[in-house]
Amino acid sequence: MGFLTQISSGLKRKKGLISFGGLLCLLLLNPAHASQAELKGVKSEISRQQSQLSSQKKELDKLQNTLKQQELSIATLTKEIQKTETKLSRANQNLKQFQAQQATLQQQHQQQSKNLQALIKTYYMIKRQNAAKSILNPGDMEQDRISQYFQHLAQARAETIEQLTATEKQLEQKNKQLLQERQKVSALLANQKQKKSQLTRSQKQRARTVQNIKHSITSDKQYLAELQRNEVRLKSEIAKAAKRNSVPMDGLARQKGRLPWPVKGSVLHSYGSRQSGQVVWKGMVISADYEQPVKAVYSGKVVFADYLRGYGMVILLDHGKGDMTLYGYNQTLLKTEGNKVKAGETIALAGDTGGQPQASLYFEVRRNSKTQNPKSWLQH
């Protein structure tokens, strides 16, 4: 049995991979036993392992890109559903108003019809009485008075008919508006049902992708490397945002210990606690409900609003003088880059983007690009 075969059988891992460091170590300890063929075999195995690691990284990148597209799709659908719900609420309010107006017009129509009937009845009764009086007691003055009364009745009848006609037209218009509004409500409901069905499918697909990512990252080293790459991306985007924007505000210095919490929830991960290996949390993770409003802790300007690997849907606010706050893991972003926001204004809806296992908010406070403990800035 050759030397390579011996060390291979002794160093095979669960997945059949030979330890890179182990091979080199044994070759150094036993150089005499290593033939050219065996050395060539070792190099080939090392190359294969490196190729496999590269392939795993590519597969992870592919899965992360898939996750990004799925989470962006979910965010878009969530925003569309929210808009549909707002339109639906407005349409239902319009429907109620139209129905109330229609009821008023119908009462008006009934009253005008009664008035017209009364006028016609009075007209014929007086005409009959006048005909009898004319036979028994003819007189010019009486005829003039009766004639004037007839004219008054005829004018009142004409006005009532005119009002009745106008009311009927209004009723017809309101009926048409009601029909259109009902059709609008039906269309909105159908659209909402379709979007929610799409959302459910997208969420199931996302869950499968997140599971595949977990299976893809099989070691602590891979997980650590992924966290480090995510942190580098975040730092890069913050640096770019700081260069692009200059916000003439007073910063957060006077607000230390007075800032309101961006969401109400319990702290899942504290600033400085261990995340993996030497990587610690640079912010805090706060529990939240899906689509719970995320509020700006202080007035500022949106300098970044986009998807970022590992952090999901992120909003970065610049408060001036190098002070920034970051809000990640959001389901939907309600503000875009360049928007100015006030303290307490809703800027996003909480979620689980970035492949998080539950709905939560990732919150950071930075001063001149350096992270701060958010708890020391928030109200106690």
Coordinates of C-alpha atoms in Angstrom, one line a residue:
M1 CA 0.0 0.0 0.0
G2 CA 1.4 3.4 -1.0
F3 CA 2.1 6.3 1.4
L4 CA -0.7 8.4 -0.1
T5 CA -3.2 5.6 0.3
Q6 CA -2.2 5.2 4.0
I7 CA -2.6 8.9 4.9
S8 CA -5.7 9.2 2.7
S9 CA -7.5 6.4 4.6
G10 CA -6.4 7.8 7.9
L11 CA -7.5 11.4 7.2
K12 CA -10.8 11.0 5.3
R13 CA -13.5 13.3 6.7
K14 CA -17.2 12.6 6.9
K15 CA -17.7 14.0 3.4
G16 CA -14.6 12.2 2.0
L17 CA -12.5 15.4 2.0
I18 CA -8.8 15.2 3.0
S19 CA -7.5 17.9 5.4
F20 CA -5.4 20.4 3.5
G21 CA -3.2 21.0 6.5
G22 CA -3.0 17.3 7.4
L23 CA -1.6 16.3 4.1
L24 CA 1.1 18.9 4.1
C25 CA 2.1 18.0 7.7
L26 CA 2.5 14.3 6.9
L27 CA 4.5 15.0 3.8
L28 CA 6.9 17.1 5.8
L29 CA 7.2 14.4 8.5
N30 CA 7.7 11.6 6.0
P31 CA 9.4 13.1 2.9
A32 CA 11.2 9.8 2.1
H33 CA 8.0 7.9 1.6
A34 CA 6.5 10.4 -0.8
S35 CA 7.1 9.3 -4.4
Q36 CA 6.6 11.7 -7.3
A37 CA 3.3 9.9 -8.2
E38 CA 2.1 10.3 -4.6
L39 CA 3.1 14.0 -4.5
K40 CA 1.2 14.5 -7.8
G41 CA -1.8 12.8 -6.2
V42 CA -1.6 15.1 -3.2
K43 CA -1.5 18.2 -5.4
S44 CA -4.4 16.8 -7.4
E45 CA -6.4 16.3 -4.2
I46 CA -5.6 19.8 -2.9
S47 CA -6.6 21.2 -6.2
R48 CA -9.9 19.2 -6.1
Q49 CA -10.6 20.5 -2.6
Q50 CA -9.9 24.1 -3.5
S51 CA -12.2 23.7 -6.6
Q52 CA -14.9 22.2 -4.4
L53 CA -14.6 25.1 -1.9
S54 CA -14.8 27.5 -4.8
S55 CA -17.9 25.7 -6.1
Q56 CA -19.5 25.8 -2.7
K57 CA -18.9 29.6 -2.5
K58 CA -20.4 30.0 -6.0
E59 CA -23.4 27.9 -4.9
L60 CA -23.8 30.0 -1.7
D61 CA -23.6 33.2 -3.8
K62 CA -26.2 31.9 -6.2
L63 CA -28.5 31.0 -3.2
Q64 CA -28.0 34.4 -1.6
N65 CA -28.9 36.1 -4.9
T66 CA -32.0 33.9 -5.2
L67 CA -32.9 34.9 -1.6
K68 CA -32.4 38.6 -2.5
Q69 CA -34.8 38.3 -5.5
Q70 CA -37.4 36.4 -3.5
E71 CA -37.3 38.9 -0.6
L72 CA -37.4 41.9 -2.9
S73 CA -40.4 40.2 -4.6
I74 CA -42.1 39.7 -1.2
A75 CA -41.3 43.4 -0.2
T76 CA -42.9 44.6 -3.5
L77 CA -46.0 42.4 -3.0
T78 CA -46.4 43.5 0.6
K79 CA -46.2 47.2 -0.5
E80 CA -48.8 46.5 -3.3
I81 CA -51.1 44.7 -0.8
Q82 CA -50.8 47.6 1.6
K83 CA -51.7 50.1 -1.2
T84 CA -54.6 47.9 -2.3
E85 CA -55.9 47.8 1.3
T86 CA -55.7 51.6 1.5
K87 CA -57.6 51.9 -1.9
L88 CA -60.1 49.3 -0.7
S89 CA -60.8 51.2 2.5
R90 CA -61.3 54.4 0.6
A91 CA -63.6 52.7 -1.9
N92 CA -65.7 51.3 0.9
Q93 CA -66.0 54.7 2.5
N94 CA -67.1 56.1 -0.9
L95 CA -69.6 53.3 -1.2
K96 CA -71.1 54.2 2.2
Q97 CA -71.3 57.9 1.3
F98 CA -73.0 57.1 -2.0
Q99 CA -75.5 54.8 -0.3
A100 CA -76.3 57.6 2.3
Q101 CA -76.7 60.1 -0.5
Q102 CA -78.9 57.7 -2.4
A103 CA -81.1 57.1 0.6
T104 CA -81.5 60.9 1.1
L105 CA -82.4 61.4 -2.6
Q106 CA -84.9 58.5 -2.4
Q107 CA -86.6 60.2 0.6
Q108 CA -86.6 63.5 -1.3
H109 CA -88.1 61.8 -4.3
Q110 CA -90.9 60.2 -2.3
Q111 CA -91.7 63.6 -0.7
Q112 CA -91.7 65.4 -4.0
S113 CA -94.0 62.7 -5.5
K114 CA -96.4 63.2 -2.5
N115 CA -96.3 67.0 -3.0
L116 CA -97.1 66.6 -6.7
Q117 CA -100.0 64.2 -6.0
A118 CA -101.4 66.7 -3.4
L119 CA -101.2 69.6 -5.8
I120 CA -102.9 67.7 -8.6
K121 CA -105.7 66.5 -6.2
T122 CA -106.2 70.1 -4.9
Y123 CA -106.2 71.4 -8.5
Y124 CA -109.0 69.1 -9.6
M125 CA -111.0 69.5 -6.4
I126 CA -111.0 73.3 -6.7
K127 CA -111.7 73.1 -10.4
R128 CA -114.8 70.9 -9.7
Q129 CA -116.0 73.3 -6.9
N130 CA -115.5 76.3 -9.1
A131 CA -117.5 74.7 -11.9
A132 CA -120.4 74.2 -9.6
K133 CA -120.2 77.8 -8.2
S134 CA -120.1 79.2 -11.7
I135 CA -123.5 77.6 -12.5
L136 CA -125.2 78.6 -9.3
N137 CA -123.6 82.1 -8.7
P138 CA -121.7 83.5 -11.7
G139 CA -119.4 86.5 -10.8
D140 CA -116.4 88.1 -12.5
M141 CA -114.4 88.8 -9.3
E142 CA -114.8 85.3 -8.0
Q143 CA -113.6 84.0 -11.4
D144 CA -110.5 86.2 -11.3
R145 CA -109.6 85.0 -7.8
I146 CA -110.0 81.4 -8.8
S147 CA -108.1 81.9 -12.0
Q148 CA -105.1 83.4 -10.0
Y149 CA -105.2 80.4 -7.6
F150 CA -105.2 78.0 -10.5
Q151 CA -102.1 79.8 -11.9
H152 CA -100.4 79.5 -8.5
L153 CA -101.2 75.8 -8.4
A154 CA -100.0 75.3 -11.9
Q155 CA -96.7 77.0 -11.1
A156 CA -96.2 75.0 -7.9
R157 CA -96.9 71.8 -9.8
A158 CA -94.4 72.8 -12.6
E159 CA -91.7 73.5 -10.0
T160 CA -92.4 70.2 -8.2
I161 CA -92.2 68.3 -11.5
E162 CA -88.9 70.1 -12.2
Q163 CA -87.5 69.2 -8.8
L164 CA -88.7 65.6 -9.2
T165 CA -87.0 65.3 -12.6
A166 CA -83.7 66.7 -11.2
T167 CA -83.9 64.3 -8.2
E168 CA -84.5 61.4 -10.6
K169 CA -81.4 62.4 -12.6
Q170 CA -79.3 62.6 -9.4
L171 CA -80.6 59.2 -8.3
E172 CA -79.7 57.7 -11.7
Q173 CA -76.2 59.3 -11.4
K174 CA -75.7 58.0 -7.9
N175 CA -76.9 54.5 -8.9
K176 CA -74.3 54.5 -11.7
Q177 CA -71.6 55.7 -9.3
L178 CA -72.6 53.0 -6.8
L179 CA -72.4 50.3 -9.5
Q180 CA -68.9 51.6 -10.6
E181 CA -67.7 51.7 -7.0
R182 CA -69.0 48.2 -6.4
Q183 CA -67.1 47.0 -9.5
K184 CA -64.0 48.8 -8.2
V185 CA -64.2 47.2 -4.8
S186 CA -64.7 43.7 -6.5
A187 CA -61.7 44.3 -8.7
L188 CA -59.6 45.4 -5.7
L189 CA -60.6 42.4 -3.7
A190 CA -59.8 40.0 -6.6
N191 CA -56.4 41.8 -7.0
Q192 CA -55.7 41.6 -3.3
K193 CA -56.6 37.9 -3.2
Q194 CA -54.2 37.2 -6.2
K195 CA -51.4 39.2 -4.6
K196 CA -51.8 37.4 -1.2
S197 CA -51.7 34.1 -3.0
Q198 CA -48.5 35.1 -4.8
L199 CA -47.1 36.3 -1.5
T200 CA -47.8 33.0 0.1
R201 CA -46.0 31.1 -2.7
S202 CA -43.0 33.5 -2.5
Q203 CA -42.8 33.1 1.2
K204 CA -42.7 29.3 0.8
Q205 CA -40.0 29.5 -1.9
R206 CA -38.0 31.9 0.4
A207 CA -38.3 29.4 3.3
R208 CA -36.8 26.7 1.1
T209 CA -34.0 28.9 -0.1
V210 CA -33.1 29.9 3.5
Q211 CA -33.0 26.2 4.4
N212 CA -30.7 25.5 1.4
I213 CA -28.4 28.3 2.6
K214 CA -28.2 26.8 6.0
H215 CA -27.3 23.4 4.5
S216 CA -24.7 25.1 2.2
I217 CA -22.9 26.7 5.2
T218 CA -21.8 23.5 6.8
S219 CA -19.0 24.8 9.1
D220 CA -18.3 27.6 11.5
K221 CA -15.6 28.8 9.3
Q222 CA -17.9 29.2 6.4
Y223 CA -20.5 31.0 8.5
L224 CA -17.8 33.3 10.0
A225 CA -16.5 34.1 6.5
E226 CA -20.0 34.9 5.3
L227 CA -20.6 37.3 8.3
Q228 CA -17.2 39.0 7.6
R229 CA -18.1 39.5 4.0
N230 CA -21.5 40.9 4.9
E231 CA -19.8 43.4 7.4
V232 CA -17.4 44.5 4.7
R233 CA -20.3 45.2 2.3
L234 CA -22.1 47.2 5.0
K235 CA -19.1 49.3 5.8
S236 CA -18.6 49.9 2.0
E237 CA -22.1 51.1 1.5
I238 CA -22.0 53.4 4.6
A239 CA -18.7 54.9 3.3
K240 CA -20.3 55.5 -0.1
A241 CA -23.4 57.0 1.4
A242 CA -21.3 59.4 3.6
K243 CA -19.4 60.6 0.5
R244 CA -22.5 61.1 -1.6
N245 CA -24.3 63.1 1.1
S246 CA -23.7 66.0 3.4
V247 CA -26.5 66.6 5.9
P248 CA -26.4 70.0 7.6
M249 CA -27.9 68.9 10.9
D250 CA -26.7 69.0 14.5
G251 CA -26.2 65.3 14.9
L252 CA -27.2 63.1 17.9
A253 CA -24.9 64.4 20.6
R254 CA -27.6 66.2 22.6
Q255 CA -30.0 63.2 22.2
K256 CA -27.9 60.6 24.1
G257 CA -30.1 58.5 26.3
R258 CA -33.2 60.3 25.0
L259 CA -33.9 58.7 21.6
P260 CA -37.1 56.6 21.4
W261 CA -36.9 52.9 20.4
P262 CA -37.4 52.3 16.7
V263 CA -39.8 49.4 17.5
K264 CA -41.3 48.1 20.8
G265 CA -39.8 44.7 21.5
S266 CA -37.4 42.6 23.5
V267 CA -33.6 42.6 22.8
L268 CA -32.7 39.3 21.0
H269 CA -29.0 40.2 20.6
S270 CA -27.1 42.9 22.4
Y271 CA -24.4 45.1 21.1
G272 CA -20.9 43.5 21.6
S273 CA -22.3 40.0 22.3
R274 CA -20.6 37.1 20.3
Q275 CA -22.1 36.4 16.9
S276 CA -19.6 33.8 15.7
G277 CA -15.9 33.3 16.4
Q278 CA -14.4 36.7 16.8
V279 CA -17.3 38.5 15.1
V280 CA -19.5 40.4 17.6
W281 CA -22.8 42.2 17.1
K282 CA -22.1 45.8 15.9
G283 CA -25.7 46.7 16.7
M284 CA -28.7 45.2 18.5
V285 CA -31.5 43.0 17.3
I286 CA -35.0 43.8 18.6
S287 CA -37.9 41.4 18.3
A288 CA -40.9 42.7 16.2
D289 CA -44.1 41.5 14.6
Y290 CA -44.3 41.2 10.8
E291 CA -45.1 44.6 9.2
Q292 CA -44.8 46.3 12.6
P293 CA -44.0 50.0 11.9
V294 CA -40.3 50.9 12.2
K295 CA -39.9 54.6 13.2
A296 CA -37.0 57.0 12.8
V297 CA -35.4 57.6 16.2
Y298 CA -34.5 61.2 15.1
S299 CA -34.9 63.6 12.2
G300 CA -32.6 62.9 9.3
K301 CA -32.1 62.2 5.6
V302 CA -32.3 58.8 4.0
V303 CA -28.8 58.1 2.4
F304 CA -29.3 54.4 1.7
A305 CA -32.5 52.4 1.1
D306 CA -31.9 49.1 -0.6
Y307 CA -31.3 45.4 -0.1
L308 CA -27.9 44.4 1.4
R309 CA -26.8 40.8 1.8
G310 CA -27.0 39.6 5.3
Y311 CA -29.0 42.6 6.5
G312 CA -32.0 42.4 4.1
M313 CA -33.9 45.6 3.4
V314 CA -31.9 48.4 5.0
I315 CA -32.5 52.1 5.6
L316 CA -29.6 54.3 6.7
L317 CA -30.4 57.8 8.1
D318 CA -27.8 60.6 8.3
H319 CA -28.4 63.0 11.2
G320 CA -25.5 65.3 10.5
K321 CA -22.0 65.7 12.0
G322 CA -21.1 62.0 11.1
D323 CA -24.0 60.5 13.1
M324 CA -26.0 57.8 11.4
T325 CA -28.7 55.2 12.4
L326 CA -29.2 52.0 10.5
Y327 CA -32.4 49.8 10.4
G328 CA -32.1 46.3 8.8
Y329 CA -34.1 43.1 8.3
N330 CA -37.2 45.1 7.2
Q331 CA -40.0 43.6 5.2
T332 CA -40.7 46.7 3.2
L333 CA -39.1 50.1 2.9
L334 CA -41.4 53.1 2.9
K335 CA -38.8 55.7 2.1
T336 CA -36.3 56.1 -0.7
E337 CA -32.8 57.7 -0.8
G338 CA -33.0 61.5 -0.6
N339 CA -36.2 61.6 1.5
K340 CA -36.1 63.7 4.6
V341 CA -37.8 62.2 7.7
K342 CA -38.9 63.5 11.1
A343 CA -38.4 61.8 14.4
G344 CA -41.1 59.2 15.0
E345 CA -42.0 58.9 11.3
T346 CA -42.6 55.4 10.0
I347 CA -39.8 54.6 7.6
A348 CA -40.2 50.8 7.1
L349 CA -42.2 47.7 8.1
A350 CA -40.4 45.1 10.2
G351 CA -39.7 41.7 8.7
D352 CA -37.2 38.8 8.4
T353 CA -35.2 39.7 5.2
G354 CA -31.6 38.8 4.9
G355 CA -32.5 35.2 5.7
Q356 CA -33.5 35.8 9.3
P357 CA -35.4 33.1 11.2
Q358 CA -38.0 35.5 12.6
A359 CA -39.3 39.0 12.3
S360 CA -37.0 41.5 14.0
L361 CA -35.2 44.8 13.5
Y362 CA -31.4 45.2 13.3
F363 CA -30.5 48.6 14.7
E364 CA -27.2 50.4 14.7
V365 CA -25.9 53.8 15.8
R366 CA -22.7 55.0 14.2
R367 CA -20.5 58.1 14.9
N368 CA -18.0 58.9 12.2
S369 CA -18.5 55.3 10.8
K370 CA -17.7 53.7 14.2
T371 CA -20.5 51.7 15.9
Q372 CA -21.8 52.8 19.3
N373 CA -23.8 50.8 21.8
P374 CA -27.4 51.7 20.8
K375 CA -28.7 51.1 24.4
S376 CA -26.7 54.1 25.6
W377 CA -28.5 56.3 23.1
L378 CA -32.0 55.0 23.6
Q379 CA -34.4 55.9 26.4
H380 CA -34.2 53.6 29.4

